[in-house]
PDB file of C-alpha atoms in Angstrom:
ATOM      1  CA  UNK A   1      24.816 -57.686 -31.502  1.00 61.00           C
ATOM      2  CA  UNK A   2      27.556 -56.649 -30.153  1.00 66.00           C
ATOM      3  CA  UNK A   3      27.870 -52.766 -28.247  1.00 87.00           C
ATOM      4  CA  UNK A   4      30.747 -50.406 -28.029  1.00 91.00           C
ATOM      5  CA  UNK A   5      29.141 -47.682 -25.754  1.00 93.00           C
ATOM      6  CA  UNK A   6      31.453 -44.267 -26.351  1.00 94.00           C
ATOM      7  CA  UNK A   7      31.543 -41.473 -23.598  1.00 95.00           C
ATOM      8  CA  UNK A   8      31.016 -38.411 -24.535  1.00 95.00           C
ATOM      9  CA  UNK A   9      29.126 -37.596 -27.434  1.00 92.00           C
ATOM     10  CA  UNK A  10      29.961 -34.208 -27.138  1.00 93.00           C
ATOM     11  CA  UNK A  11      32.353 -31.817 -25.120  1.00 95.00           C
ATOM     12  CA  UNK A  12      33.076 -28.323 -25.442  1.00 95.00           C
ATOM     13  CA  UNK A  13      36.866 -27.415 -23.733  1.00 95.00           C
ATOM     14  CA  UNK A  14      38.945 -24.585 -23.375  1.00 95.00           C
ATOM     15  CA  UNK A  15      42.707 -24.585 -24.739  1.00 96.00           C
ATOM     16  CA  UNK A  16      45.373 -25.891 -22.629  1.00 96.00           C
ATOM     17  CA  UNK A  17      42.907 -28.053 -20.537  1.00 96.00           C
ATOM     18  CA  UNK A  18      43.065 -32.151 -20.961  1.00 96.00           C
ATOM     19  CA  UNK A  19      39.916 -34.073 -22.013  1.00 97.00           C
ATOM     20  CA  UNK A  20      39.432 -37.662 -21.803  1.00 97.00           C
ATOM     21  CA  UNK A  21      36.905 -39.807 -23.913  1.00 97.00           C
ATOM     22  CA  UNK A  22      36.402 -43.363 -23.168  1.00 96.00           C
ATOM     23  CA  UNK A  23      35.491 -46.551 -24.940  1.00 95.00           C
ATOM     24  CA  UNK A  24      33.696 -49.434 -23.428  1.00 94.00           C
ATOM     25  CA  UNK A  25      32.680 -52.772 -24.956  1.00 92.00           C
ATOM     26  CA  UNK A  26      29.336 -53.542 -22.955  1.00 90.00           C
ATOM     27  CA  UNK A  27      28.644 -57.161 -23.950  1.00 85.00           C
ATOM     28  CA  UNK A  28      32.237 -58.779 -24.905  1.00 85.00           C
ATOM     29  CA  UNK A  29      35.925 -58.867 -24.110  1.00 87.00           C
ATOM     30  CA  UNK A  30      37.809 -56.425 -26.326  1.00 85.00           C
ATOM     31  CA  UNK A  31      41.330 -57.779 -26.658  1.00 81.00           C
ATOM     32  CA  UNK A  32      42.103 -54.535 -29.079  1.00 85.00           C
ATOM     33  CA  UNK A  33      40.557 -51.528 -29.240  1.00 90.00           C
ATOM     34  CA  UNK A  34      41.378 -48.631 -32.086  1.00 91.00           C
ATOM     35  CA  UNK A  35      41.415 -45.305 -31.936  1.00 94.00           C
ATOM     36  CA  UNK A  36      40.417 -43.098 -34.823  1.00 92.00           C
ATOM     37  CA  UNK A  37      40.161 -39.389 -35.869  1.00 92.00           C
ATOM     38  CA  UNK A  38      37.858 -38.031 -38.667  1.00 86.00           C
ATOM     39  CA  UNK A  39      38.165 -34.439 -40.354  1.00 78.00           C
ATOM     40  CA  UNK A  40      35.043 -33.818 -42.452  1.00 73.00           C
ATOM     41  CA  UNK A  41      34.244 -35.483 -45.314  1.00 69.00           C
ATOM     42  CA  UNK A  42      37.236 -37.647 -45.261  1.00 71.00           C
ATOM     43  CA  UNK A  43      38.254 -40.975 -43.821  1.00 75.00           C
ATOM     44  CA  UNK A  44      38.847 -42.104 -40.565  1.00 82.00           C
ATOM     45  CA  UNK A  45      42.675 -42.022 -39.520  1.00 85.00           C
ATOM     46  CA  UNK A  46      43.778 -44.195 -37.598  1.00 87.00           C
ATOM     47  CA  UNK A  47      45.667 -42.753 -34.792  1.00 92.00           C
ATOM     48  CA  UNK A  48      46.366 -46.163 -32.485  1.00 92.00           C
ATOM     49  CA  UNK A  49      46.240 -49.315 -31.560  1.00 90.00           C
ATOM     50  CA  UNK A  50      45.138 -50.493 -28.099  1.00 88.00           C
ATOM     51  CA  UNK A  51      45.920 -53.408 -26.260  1.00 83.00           C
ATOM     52  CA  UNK A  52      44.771 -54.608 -23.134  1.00 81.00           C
ATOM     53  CA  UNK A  53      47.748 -54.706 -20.632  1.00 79.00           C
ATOM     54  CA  UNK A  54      50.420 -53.212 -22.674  1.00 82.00           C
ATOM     55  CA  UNK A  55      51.194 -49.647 -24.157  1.00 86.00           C
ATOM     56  CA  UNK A  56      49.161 -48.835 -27.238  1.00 90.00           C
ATOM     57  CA  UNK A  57      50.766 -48.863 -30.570  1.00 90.00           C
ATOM     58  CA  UNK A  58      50.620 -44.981 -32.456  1.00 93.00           C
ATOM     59  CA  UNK A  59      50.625 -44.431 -35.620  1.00 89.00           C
ATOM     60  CA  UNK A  60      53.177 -42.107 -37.366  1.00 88.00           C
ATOM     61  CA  UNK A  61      52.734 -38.331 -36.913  1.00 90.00           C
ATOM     62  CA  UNK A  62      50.599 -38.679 -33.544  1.00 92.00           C
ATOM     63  CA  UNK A  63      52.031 -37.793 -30.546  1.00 93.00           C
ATOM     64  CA  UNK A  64      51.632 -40.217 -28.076  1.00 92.00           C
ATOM     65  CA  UNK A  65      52.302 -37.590 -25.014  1.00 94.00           C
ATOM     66  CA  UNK A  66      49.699 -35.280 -26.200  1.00 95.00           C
ATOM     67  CA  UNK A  67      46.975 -38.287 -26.821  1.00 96.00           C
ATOM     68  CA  UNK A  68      47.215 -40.747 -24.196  1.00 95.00           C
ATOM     69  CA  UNK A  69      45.338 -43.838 -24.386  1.00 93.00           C
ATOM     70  CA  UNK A  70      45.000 -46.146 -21.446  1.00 90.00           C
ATOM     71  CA  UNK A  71      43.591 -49.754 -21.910  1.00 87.00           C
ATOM     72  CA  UNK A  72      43.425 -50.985 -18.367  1.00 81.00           C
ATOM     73  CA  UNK A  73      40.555 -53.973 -19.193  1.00 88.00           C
ATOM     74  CA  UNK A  74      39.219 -56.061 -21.233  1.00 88.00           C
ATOM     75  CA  UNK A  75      36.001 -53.731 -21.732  1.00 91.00           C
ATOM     76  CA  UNK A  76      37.745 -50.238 -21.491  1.00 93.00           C
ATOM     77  CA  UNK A  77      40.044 -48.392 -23.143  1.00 93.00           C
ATOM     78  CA  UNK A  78      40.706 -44.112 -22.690  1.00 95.00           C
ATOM     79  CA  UNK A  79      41.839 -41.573 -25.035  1.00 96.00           C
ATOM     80  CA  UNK A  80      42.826 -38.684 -23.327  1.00 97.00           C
ATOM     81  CA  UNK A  81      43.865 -35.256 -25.260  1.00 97.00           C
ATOM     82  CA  UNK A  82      46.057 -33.572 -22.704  1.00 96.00           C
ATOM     83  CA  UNK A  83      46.522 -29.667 -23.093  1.00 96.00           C
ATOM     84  CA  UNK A  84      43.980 -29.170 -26.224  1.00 95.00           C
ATOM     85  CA  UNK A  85      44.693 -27.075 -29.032  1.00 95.00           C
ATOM     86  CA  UNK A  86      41.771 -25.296 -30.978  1.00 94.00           C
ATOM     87  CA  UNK A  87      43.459 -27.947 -34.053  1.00 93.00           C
ATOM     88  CA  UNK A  88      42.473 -30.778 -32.177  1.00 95.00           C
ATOM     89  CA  UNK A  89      38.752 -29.828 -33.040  1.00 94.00           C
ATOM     90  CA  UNK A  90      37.850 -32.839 -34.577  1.00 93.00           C
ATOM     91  CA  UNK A  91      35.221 -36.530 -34.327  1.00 92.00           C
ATOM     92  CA  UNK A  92      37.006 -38.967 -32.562  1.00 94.00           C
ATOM     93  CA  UNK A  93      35.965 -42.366 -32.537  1.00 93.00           C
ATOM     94  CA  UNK A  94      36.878 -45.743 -31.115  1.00 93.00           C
ATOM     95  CA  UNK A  95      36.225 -49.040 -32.059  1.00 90.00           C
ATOM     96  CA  UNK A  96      36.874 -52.822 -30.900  1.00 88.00           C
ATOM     97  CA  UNK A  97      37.172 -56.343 -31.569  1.00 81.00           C
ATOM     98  CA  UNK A  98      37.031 -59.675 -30.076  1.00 73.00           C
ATOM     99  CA  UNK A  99      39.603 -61.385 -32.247  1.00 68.00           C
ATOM    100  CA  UNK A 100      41.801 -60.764 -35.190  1.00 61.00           C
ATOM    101  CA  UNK A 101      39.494 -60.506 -38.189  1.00 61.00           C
ATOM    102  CA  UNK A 102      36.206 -59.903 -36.483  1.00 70.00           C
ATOM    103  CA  UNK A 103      34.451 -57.250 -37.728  1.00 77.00           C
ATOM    104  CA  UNK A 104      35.309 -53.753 -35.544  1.00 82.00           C
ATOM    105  CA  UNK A 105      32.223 -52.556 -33.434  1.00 86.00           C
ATOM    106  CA  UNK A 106      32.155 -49.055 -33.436  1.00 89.00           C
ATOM    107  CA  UNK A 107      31.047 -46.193 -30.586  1.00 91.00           C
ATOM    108  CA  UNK A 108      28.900 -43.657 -31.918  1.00 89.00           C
ATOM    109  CA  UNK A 109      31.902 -41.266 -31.634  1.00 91.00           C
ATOM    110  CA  UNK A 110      32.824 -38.019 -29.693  1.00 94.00           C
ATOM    111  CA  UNK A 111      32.541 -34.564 -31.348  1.00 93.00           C
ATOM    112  CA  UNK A 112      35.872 -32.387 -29.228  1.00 95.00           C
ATOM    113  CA  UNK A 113      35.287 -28.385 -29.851  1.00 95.00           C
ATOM    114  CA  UNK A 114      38.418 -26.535 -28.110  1.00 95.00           C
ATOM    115  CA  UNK A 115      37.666 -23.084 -27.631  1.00 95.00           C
TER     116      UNK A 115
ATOM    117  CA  UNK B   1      50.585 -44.281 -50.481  1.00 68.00           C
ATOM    118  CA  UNK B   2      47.058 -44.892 -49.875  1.00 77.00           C
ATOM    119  CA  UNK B   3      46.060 -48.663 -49.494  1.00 88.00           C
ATOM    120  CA  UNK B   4      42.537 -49.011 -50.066  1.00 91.00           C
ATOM    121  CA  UNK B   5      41.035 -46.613 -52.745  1.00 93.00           C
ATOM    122  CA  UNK B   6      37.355 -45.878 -53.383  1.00 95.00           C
ATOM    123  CA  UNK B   7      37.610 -43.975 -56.153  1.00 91.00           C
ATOM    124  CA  UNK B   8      33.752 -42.143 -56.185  1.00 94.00           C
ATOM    125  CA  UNK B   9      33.274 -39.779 -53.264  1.00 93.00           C
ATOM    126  CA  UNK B  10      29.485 -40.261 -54.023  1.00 95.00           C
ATOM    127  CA  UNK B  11      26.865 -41.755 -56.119  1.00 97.00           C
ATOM    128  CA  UNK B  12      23.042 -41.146 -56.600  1.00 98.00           C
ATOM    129  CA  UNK B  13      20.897 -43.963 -57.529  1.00 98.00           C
ATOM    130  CA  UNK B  14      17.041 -43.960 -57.502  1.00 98.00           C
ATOM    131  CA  UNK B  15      15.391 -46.229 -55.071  1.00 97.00           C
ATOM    132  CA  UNK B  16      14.992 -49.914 -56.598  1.00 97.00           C
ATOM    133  CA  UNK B  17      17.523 -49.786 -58.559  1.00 97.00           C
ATOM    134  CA  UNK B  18      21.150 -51.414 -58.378  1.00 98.00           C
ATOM    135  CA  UNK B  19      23.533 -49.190 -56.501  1.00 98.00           C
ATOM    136  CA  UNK B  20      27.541 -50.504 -57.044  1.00 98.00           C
ATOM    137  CA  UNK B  21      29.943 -49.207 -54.648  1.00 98.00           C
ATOM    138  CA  UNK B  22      33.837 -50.220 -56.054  1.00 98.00           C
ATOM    139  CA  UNK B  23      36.695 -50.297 -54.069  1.00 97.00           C
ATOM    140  CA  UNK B  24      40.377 -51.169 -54.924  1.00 97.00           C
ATOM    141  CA  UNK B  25      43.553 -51.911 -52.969  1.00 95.00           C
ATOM    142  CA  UNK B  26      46.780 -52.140 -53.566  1.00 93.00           C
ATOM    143  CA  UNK B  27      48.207 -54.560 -50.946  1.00 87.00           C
ATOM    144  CA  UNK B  28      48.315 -58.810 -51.898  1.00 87.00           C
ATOM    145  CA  UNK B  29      48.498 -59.095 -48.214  1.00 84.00           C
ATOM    146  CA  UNK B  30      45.122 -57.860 -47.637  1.00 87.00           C
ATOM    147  CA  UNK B  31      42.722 -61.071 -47.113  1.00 85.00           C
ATOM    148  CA  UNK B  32      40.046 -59.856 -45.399  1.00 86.00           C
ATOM    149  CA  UNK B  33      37.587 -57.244 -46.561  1.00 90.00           C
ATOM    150  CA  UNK B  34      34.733 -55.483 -44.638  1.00 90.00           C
ATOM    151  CA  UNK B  35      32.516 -52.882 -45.409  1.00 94.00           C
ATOM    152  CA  UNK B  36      30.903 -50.353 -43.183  1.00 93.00           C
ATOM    153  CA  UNK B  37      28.213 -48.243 -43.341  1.00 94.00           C
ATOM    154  CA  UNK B  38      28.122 -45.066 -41.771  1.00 91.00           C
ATOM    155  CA  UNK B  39      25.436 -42.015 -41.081  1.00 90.00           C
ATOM    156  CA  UNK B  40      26.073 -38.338 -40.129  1.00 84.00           C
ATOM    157  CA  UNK B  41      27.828 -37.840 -36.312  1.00 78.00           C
ATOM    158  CA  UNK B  42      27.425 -41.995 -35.759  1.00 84.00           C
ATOM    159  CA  UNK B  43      30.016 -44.481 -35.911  1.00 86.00           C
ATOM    160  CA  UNK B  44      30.139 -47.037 -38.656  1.00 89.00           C
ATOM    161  CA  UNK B  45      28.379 -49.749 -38.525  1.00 89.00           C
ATOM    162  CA  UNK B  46      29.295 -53.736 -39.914  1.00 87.00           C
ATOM    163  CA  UNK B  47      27.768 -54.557 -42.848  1.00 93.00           C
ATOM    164  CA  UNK B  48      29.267 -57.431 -45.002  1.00 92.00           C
ATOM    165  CA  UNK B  49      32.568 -58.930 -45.009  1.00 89.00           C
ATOM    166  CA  UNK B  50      34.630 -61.039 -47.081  1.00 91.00           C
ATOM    167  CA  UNK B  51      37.178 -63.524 -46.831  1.00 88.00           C
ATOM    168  CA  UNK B  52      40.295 -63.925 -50.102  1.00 88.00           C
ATOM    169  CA  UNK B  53      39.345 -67.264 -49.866  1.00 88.00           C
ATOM    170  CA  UNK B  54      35.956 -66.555 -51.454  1.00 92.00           C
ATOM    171  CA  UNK B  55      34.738 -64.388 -54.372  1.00 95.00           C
ATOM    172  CA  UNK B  56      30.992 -63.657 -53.193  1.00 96.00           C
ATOM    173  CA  UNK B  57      29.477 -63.137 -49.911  1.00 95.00           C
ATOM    174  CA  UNK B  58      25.762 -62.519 -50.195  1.00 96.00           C
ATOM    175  CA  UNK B  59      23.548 -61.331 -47.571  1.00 95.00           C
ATOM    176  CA  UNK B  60      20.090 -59.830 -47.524  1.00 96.00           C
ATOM    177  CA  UNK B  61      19.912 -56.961 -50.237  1.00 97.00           C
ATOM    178  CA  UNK B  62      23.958 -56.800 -50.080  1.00 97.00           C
ATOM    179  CA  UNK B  63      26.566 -58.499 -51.584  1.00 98.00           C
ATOM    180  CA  UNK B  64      30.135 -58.266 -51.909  1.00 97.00           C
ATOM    181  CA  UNK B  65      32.313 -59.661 -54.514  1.00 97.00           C
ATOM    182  CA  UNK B  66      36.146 -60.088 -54.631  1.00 97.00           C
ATOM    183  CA  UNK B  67      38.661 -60.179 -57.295  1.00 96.00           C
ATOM    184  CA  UNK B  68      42.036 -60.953 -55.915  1.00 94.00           C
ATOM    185  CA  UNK B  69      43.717 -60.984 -59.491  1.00 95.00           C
ATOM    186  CA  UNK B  70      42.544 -57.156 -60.421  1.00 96.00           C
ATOM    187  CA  UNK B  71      43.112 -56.426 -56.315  1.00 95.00           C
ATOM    188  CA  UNK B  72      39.263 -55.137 -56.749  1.00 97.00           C
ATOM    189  CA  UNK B  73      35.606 -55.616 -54.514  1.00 97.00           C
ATOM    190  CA  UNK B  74      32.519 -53.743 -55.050  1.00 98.00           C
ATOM    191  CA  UNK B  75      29.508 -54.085 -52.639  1.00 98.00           C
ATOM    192  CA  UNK B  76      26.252 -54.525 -54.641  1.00 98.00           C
ATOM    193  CA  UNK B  77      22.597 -53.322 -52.955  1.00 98.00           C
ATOM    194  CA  UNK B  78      19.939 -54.081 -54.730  1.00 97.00           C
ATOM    195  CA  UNK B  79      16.968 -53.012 -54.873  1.00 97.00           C
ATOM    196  CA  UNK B  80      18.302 -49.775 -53.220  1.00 98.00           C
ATOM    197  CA  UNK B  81      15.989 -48.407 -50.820  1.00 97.00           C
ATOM    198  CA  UNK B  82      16.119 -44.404 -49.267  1.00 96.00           C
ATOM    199  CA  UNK B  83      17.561 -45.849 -45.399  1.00 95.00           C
ATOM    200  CA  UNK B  84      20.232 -46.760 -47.447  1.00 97.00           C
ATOM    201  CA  UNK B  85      21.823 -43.051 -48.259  1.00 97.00           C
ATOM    202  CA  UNK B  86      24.763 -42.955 -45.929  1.00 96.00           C
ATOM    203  CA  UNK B  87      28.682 -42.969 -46.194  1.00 94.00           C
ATOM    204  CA  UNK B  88      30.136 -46.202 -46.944  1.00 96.00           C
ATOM    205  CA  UNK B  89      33.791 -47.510 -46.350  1.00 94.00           C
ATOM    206  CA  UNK B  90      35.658 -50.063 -47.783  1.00 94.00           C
ATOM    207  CA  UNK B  91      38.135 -51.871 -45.375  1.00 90.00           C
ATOM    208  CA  UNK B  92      40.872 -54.177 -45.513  1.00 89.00           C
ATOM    209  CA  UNK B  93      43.120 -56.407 -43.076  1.00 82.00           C
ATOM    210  CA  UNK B  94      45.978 -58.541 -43.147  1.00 72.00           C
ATOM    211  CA  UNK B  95      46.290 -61.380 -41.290  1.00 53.00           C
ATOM    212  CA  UNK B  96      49.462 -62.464 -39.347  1.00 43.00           C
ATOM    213  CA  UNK B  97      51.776 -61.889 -42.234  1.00 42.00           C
ATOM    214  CA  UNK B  98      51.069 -58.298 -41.800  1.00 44.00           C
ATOM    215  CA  UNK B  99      52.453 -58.502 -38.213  1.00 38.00           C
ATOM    216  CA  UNK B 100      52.550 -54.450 -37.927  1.00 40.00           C
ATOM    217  CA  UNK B 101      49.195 -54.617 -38.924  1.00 47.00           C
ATOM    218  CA  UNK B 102      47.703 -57.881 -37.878  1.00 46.00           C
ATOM    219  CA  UNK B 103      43.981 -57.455 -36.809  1.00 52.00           C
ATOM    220  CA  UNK B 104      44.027 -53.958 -38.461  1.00 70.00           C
ATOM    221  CA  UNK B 105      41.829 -52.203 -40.912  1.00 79.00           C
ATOM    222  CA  UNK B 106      42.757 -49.829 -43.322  1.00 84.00           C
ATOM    223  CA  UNK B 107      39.441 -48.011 -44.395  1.00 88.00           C
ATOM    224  CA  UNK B 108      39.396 -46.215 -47.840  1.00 90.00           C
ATOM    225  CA  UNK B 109      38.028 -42.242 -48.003  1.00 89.00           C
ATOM    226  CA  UNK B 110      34.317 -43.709 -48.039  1.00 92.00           C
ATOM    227  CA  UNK B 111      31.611 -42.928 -50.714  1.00 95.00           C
ATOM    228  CA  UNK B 112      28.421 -41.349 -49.882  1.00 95.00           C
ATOM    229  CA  UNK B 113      25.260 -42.831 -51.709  1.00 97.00           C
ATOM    230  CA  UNK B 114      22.290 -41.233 -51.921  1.00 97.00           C
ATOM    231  CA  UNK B 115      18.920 -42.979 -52.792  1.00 98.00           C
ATOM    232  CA  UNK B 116      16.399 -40.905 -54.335  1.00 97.00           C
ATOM    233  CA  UNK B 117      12.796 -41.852 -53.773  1.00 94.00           C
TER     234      UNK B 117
END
């Protein structure tokens, strides 16, 4: 089936320094990618929408400066937390799709501890 | 104004029984439901979708049923087995009539079954 392979699993960064997680679809062409955050026990939020080739689409209250995301491919896509806040603490995950309706593939997700 | 509602945060079955996990949205434009299953510090996995064409979609030991009129789909395991305790999400997409939205989900708060051996 298809894999979304997501890079780190973990990282550990002090405040005010930027961290960037990527997202890779390893065996098909990713046309969109999404961007989620997930507090515990709760749902995911979606925080944006990725296309490849054009600027991402946020969703309201995130700040696109302080979470950039980068799409440069058809297979990768980057979320990078600039200047991170202890707040930002939180599982991050990504996922993709092929087309519009396909099922998302999910990474496994990236756990972001600001110290 | 949340979207897609799964109103029980958990539910315990025992193993080989029935477990029912309900879900219920709010938006006609939705015509495309998913459901994902998810374990502790991994992403979610695909299970079973549906399409508002249909009312049932059956596969394996899961199946999902629609009702468009009361906006309502529960996912149906049986016989439940212990590998399947894990957090499952209800999701729903629009297709291009939603243009904000086309090709996205909107995933409800998830409700974590446990299977008791």
């Amino acid at each position: 089936g298809a894999v979304v392979s997501q890079h780190p699993s973990w990282v550990i960064c002090k405040s005010g320094t930027s961290v960037k997680i990527e997202c890779r679809s390893l065996d098909f062409q990713a046309t969109t990618m999404f961007w989620y955050r997930q507090f515990p026990k709760q749902s995911l939020m979606l925080m944006a929408t990725s296309n490849e080739g054009s600027k991402a689409t946020y969703e309201q209250g995130v700040e696109k400066d302080k979470f950039l995301i980068n799409h440069a491919s058809l297979t990768l896509s980057t979320l990078t937390v600039t200047s991170a806040h202890p707040e930002d603490s939180s599982f991050y995950i990504c996922s993709a799709r092929g087309t519009d309706n396909s099922p998302l593939h999910f990474g496994n997700g990236t756990r972001l501890t600001v110290t | 104004d949340q979207q897609v509602k799964q109103n029980s945060p958990s539910l315990s079955v025992q193993e080989g029984r029935i477990s029912i996990l309900n879900c219920d949205y709010t938006n006609s434009m939705f015509d495309y439901f998913l459901w994902y299953k998810k374990y502790p510090a991994e992403g979610p996995t695909f299970l079973i979708s549906i399409s508002s064409i249909k009312d049932k979609n059956e596969d394996g030991r899961f199946t999902v049923f629609l009702n468009k009129s009361a906006k309502h789909l529960s996912l149906h395991i049986v016989p439940s087995q212990p590998g399947d305790s894990a957090v499952y999400f209800c999701a729903a997409s629009g297709g291009l009539g939603m243009s904000h939205n086309a090709g996205k989900s909107t995933f409800g708060d998830g409700t974590t079954l446990t299977v008791k051996p």
